[in-house]
Tab-separated table of C-alpha atoms in Angstrom:
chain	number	residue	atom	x	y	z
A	1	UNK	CA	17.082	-21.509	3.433
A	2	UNK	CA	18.162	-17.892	4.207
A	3	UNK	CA	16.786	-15.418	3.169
A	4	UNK	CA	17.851	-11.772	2.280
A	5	UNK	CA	16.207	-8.968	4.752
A	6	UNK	CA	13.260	-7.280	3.139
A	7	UNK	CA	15.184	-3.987	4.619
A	8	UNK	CA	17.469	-3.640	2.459
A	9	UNK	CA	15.470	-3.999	-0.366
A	10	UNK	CA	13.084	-1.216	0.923
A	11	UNK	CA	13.087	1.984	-0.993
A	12	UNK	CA	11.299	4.030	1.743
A	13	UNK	CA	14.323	3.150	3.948
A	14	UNK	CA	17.042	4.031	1.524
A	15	UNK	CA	15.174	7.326	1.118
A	16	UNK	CA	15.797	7.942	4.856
A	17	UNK	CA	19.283	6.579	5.183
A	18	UNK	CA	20.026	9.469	2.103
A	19	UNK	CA	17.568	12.330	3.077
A	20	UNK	CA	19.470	11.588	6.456
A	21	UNK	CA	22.874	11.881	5.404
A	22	UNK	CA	22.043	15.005	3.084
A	23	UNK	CA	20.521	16.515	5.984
A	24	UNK	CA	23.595	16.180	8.314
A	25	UNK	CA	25.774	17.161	5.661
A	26	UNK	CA	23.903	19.919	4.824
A	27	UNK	CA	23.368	21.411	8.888
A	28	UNK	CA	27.294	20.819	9.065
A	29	UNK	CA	27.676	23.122	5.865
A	30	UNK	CA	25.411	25.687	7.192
A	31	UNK	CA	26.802	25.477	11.164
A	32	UNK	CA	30.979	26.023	10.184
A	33	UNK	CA	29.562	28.787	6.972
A	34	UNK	CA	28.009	30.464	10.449
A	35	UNK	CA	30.331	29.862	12.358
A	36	UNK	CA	33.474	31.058	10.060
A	37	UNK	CA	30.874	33.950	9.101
A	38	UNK	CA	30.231	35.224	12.572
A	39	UNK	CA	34.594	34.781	13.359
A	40	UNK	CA	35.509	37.367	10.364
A	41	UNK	CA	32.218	39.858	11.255
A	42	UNK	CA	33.436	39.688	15.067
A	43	UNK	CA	36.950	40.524	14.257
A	44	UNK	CA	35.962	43.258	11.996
A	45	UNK	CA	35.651	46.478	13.901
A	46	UNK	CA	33.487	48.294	11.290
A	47	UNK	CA	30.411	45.246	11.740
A	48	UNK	CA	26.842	46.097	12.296
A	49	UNK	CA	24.576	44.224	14.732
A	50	UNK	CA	22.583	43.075	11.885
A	51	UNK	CA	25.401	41.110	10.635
A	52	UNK	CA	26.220	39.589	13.678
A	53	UNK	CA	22.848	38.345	14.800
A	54	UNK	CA	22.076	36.711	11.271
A	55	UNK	CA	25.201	34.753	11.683
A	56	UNK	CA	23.920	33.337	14.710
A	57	UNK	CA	20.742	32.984	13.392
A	58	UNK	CA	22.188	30.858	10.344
A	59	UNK	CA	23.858	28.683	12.906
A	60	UNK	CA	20.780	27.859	14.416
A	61	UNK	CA	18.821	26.710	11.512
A	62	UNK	CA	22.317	24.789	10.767
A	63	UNK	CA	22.262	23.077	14.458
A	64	UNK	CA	18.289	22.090	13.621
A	65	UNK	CA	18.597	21.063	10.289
A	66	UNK	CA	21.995	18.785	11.597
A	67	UNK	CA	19.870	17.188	14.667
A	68	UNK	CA	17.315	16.531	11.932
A	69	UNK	CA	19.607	14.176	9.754
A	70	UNK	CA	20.992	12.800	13.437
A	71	UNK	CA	17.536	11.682	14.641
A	72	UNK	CA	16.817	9.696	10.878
A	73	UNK	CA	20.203	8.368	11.211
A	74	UNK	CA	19.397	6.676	14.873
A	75	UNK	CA	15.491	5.668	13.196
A	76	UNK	CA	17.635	3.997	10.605
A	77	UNK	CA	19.722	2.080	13.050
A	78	UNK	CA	16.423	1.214	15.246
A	79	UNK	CA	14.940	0.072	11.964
A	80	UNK	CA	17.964	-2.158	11.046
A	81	UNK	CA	17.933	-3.414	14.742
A	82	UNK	CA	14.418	-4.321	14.988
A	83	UNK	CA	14.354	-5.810	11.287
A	84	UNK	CA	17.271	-8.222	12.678
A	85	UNK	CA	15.195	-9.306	15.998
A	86	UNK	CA	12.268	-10.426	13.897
A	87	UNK	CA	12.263	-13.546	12.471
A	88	UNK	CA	10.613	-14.014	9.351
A	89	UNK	CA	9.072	-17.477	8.720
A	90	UNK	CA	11.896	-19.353	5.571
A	91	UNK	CA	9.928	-19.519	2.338
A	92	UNK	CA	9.497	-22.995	0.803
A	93	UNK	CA	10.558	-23.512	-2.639
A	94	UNK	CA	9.119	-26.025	-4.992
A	95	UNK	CA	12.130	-27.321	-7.506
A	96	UNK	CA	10.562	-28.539	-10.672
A	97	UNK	CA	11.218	-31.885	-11.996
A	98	UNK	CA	11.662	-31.219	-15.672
A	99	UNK	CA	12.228	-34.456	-16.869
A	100	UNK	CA	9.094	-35.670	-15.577
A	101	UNK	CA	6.325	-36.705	-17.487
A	102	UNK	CA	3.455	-36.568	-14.851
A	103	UNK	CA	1.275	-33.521	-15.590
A	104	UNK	CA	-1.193	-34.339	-13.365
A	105	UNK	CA	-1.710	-31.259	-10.293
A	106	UNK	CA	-1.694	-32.598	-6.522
A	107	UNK	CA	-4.673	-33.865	-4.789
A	108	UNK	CA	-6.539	-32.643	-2.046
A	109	UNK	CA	-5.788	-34.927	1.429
A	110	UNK	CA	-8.304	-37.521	1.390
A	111	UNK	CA	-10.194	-36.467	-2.044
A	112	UNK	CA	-10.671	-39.308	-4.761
A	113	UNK	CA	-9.331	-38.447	-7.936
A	114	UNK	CA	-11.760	-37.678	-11.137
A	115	UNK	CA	-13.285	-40.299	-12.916
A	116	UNK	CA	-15.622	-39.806	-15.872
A	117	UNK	CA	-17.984	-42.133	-13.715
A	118	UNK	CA	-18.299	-39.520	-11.051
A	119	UNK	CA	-20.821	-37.563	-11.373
A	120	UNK	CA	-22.770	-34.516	-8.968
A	121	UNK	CA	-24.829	-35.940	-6.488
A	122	UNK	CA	-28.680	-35.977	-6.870
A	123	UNK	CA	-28.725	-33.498	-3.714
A	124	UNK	CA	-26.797	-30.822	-5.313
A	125	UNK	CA	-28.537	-27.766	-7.101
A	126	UNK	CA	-27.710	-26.493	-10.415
A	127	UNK	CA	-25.979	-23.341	-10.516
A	128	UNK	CA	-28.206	-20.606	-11.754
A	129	UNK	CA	-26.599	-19.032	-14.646
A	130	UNK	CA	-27.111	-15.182	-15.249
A	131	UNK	CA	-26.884	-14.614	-19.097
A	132	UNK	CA	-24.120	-12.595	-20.192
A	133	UNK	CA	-24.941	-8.918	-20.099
A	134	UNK	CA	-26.108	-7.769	-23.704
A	135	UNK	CA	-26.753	-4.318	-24.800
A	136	UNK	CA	-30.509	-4.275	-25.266
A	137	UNK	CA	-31.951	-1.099	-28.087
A	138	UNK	CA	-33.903	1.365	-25.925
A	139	UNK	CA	-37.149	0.690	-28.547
A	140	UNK	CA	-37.043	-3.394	-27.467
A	141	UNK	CA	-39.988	-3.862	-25.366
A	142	UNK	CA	-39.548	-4.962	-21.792
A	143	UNK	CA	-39.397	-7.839	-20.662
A	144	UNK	CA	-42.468	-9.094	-18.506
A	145	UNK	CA	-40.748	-9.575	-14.743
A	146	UNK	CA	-39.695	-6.138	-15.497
A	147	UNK	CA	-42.870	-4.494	-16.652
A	148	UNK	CA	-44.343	-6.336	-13.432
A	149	UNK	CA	-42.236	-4.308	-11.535
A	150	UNK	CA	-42.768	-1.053	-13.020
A	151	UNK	CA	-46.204	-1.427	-12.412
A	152	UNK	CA	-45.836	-2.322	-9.057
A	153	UNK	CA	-44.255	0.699	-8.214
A	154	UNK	CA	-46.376	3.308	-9.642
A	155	UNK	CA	-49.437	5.366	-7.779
A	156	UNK	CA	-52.900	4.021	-7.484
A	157	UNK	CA	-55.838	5.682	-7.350
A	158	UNK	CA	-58.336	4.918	-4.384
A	159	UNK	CA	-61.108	3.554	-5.871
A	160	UNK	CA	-62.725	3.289	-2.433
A	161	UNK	CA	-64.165	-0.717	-2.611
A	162	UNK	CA	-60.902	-1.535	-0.103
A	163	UNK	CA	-63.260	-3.981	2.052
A	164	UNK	CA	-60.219	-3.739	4.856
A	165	UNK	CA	-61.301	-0.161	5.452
A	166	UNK	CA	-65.088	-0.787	6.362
């Protein structure tokens, strides 16, 4: 079964493929605006420097913003060329018998179905069972494990009949 590329339903690469384009359609607006800018302010012989060196400048940013968009359009054809040397593993898919009347779900390889005879072995331990957690009034008293263990944690005077310290 074939199955469609998970390229080209990749936002993230649509977003470069655009942001590409706008970005070499953009430098190439900004390079010939330059460009026709700095022809009429060179032919004019009442120009100041200032307008000729922005000009340039413009064309510039133009030429950087252009090679921008031309280096994501050659990462989206490496993309599209790597995506087409790997091969992705084809996807099995179950069809569903609908006219069948077995409900029953497949068995593990090699494990006996379930009888009502089975039963858990006499070597298995209960689970242990934690009770669900129930908001408790501050005034209830506490329970004893956990009175034990505030007790256990609070400071003791010496009452100096330790027989370890003789």
């Amino acid at each position: 079964m074939q199955t469609r590329p998970r390229l080209v339903t990749s936002i993230p690469f649509w977003v470069l493929v655009v942001a590409s384009v706008a970005a070499i359609a953009g430098g190439l607006a900004i390079v010939l605006n330059g460009i026709d800018a700095m022809e009429q302010v060179l032919n004019d012989p009442n120009a100041t420097v200032v307008q000729v060196y922005v000009g340039q400048s413009w064309v510039v940013v133009g030429a950087a913003v252009l090679g921008a968009g031309a280096i994501g359009i050659a990462l989206v054809f490496a993309l599209a060329a790597a995506t087409a040397l790997v091969r992705r593993p084809d996807v099995a898919v179950e069809t569903i018998d609908w006219n069948s009347d077995d409900e029953t779900a497949p068995e593990a390889f090699g494990a006996a179905p379930y009888t009502a005879a089975s039963t858990t072995p006499a070597s298995a331990t209960p689970l242990a069972v934690e009770d669900a957690d129930v908001e408790v009034p501050s005034t209830a008293p506490a329970p004893p494990q956990a009175a034990a263990a505030a007790r256990h944690d609070e400071p003791r005077l010496d009452a100096g009949d330790d027989a370890t310290r003789r």
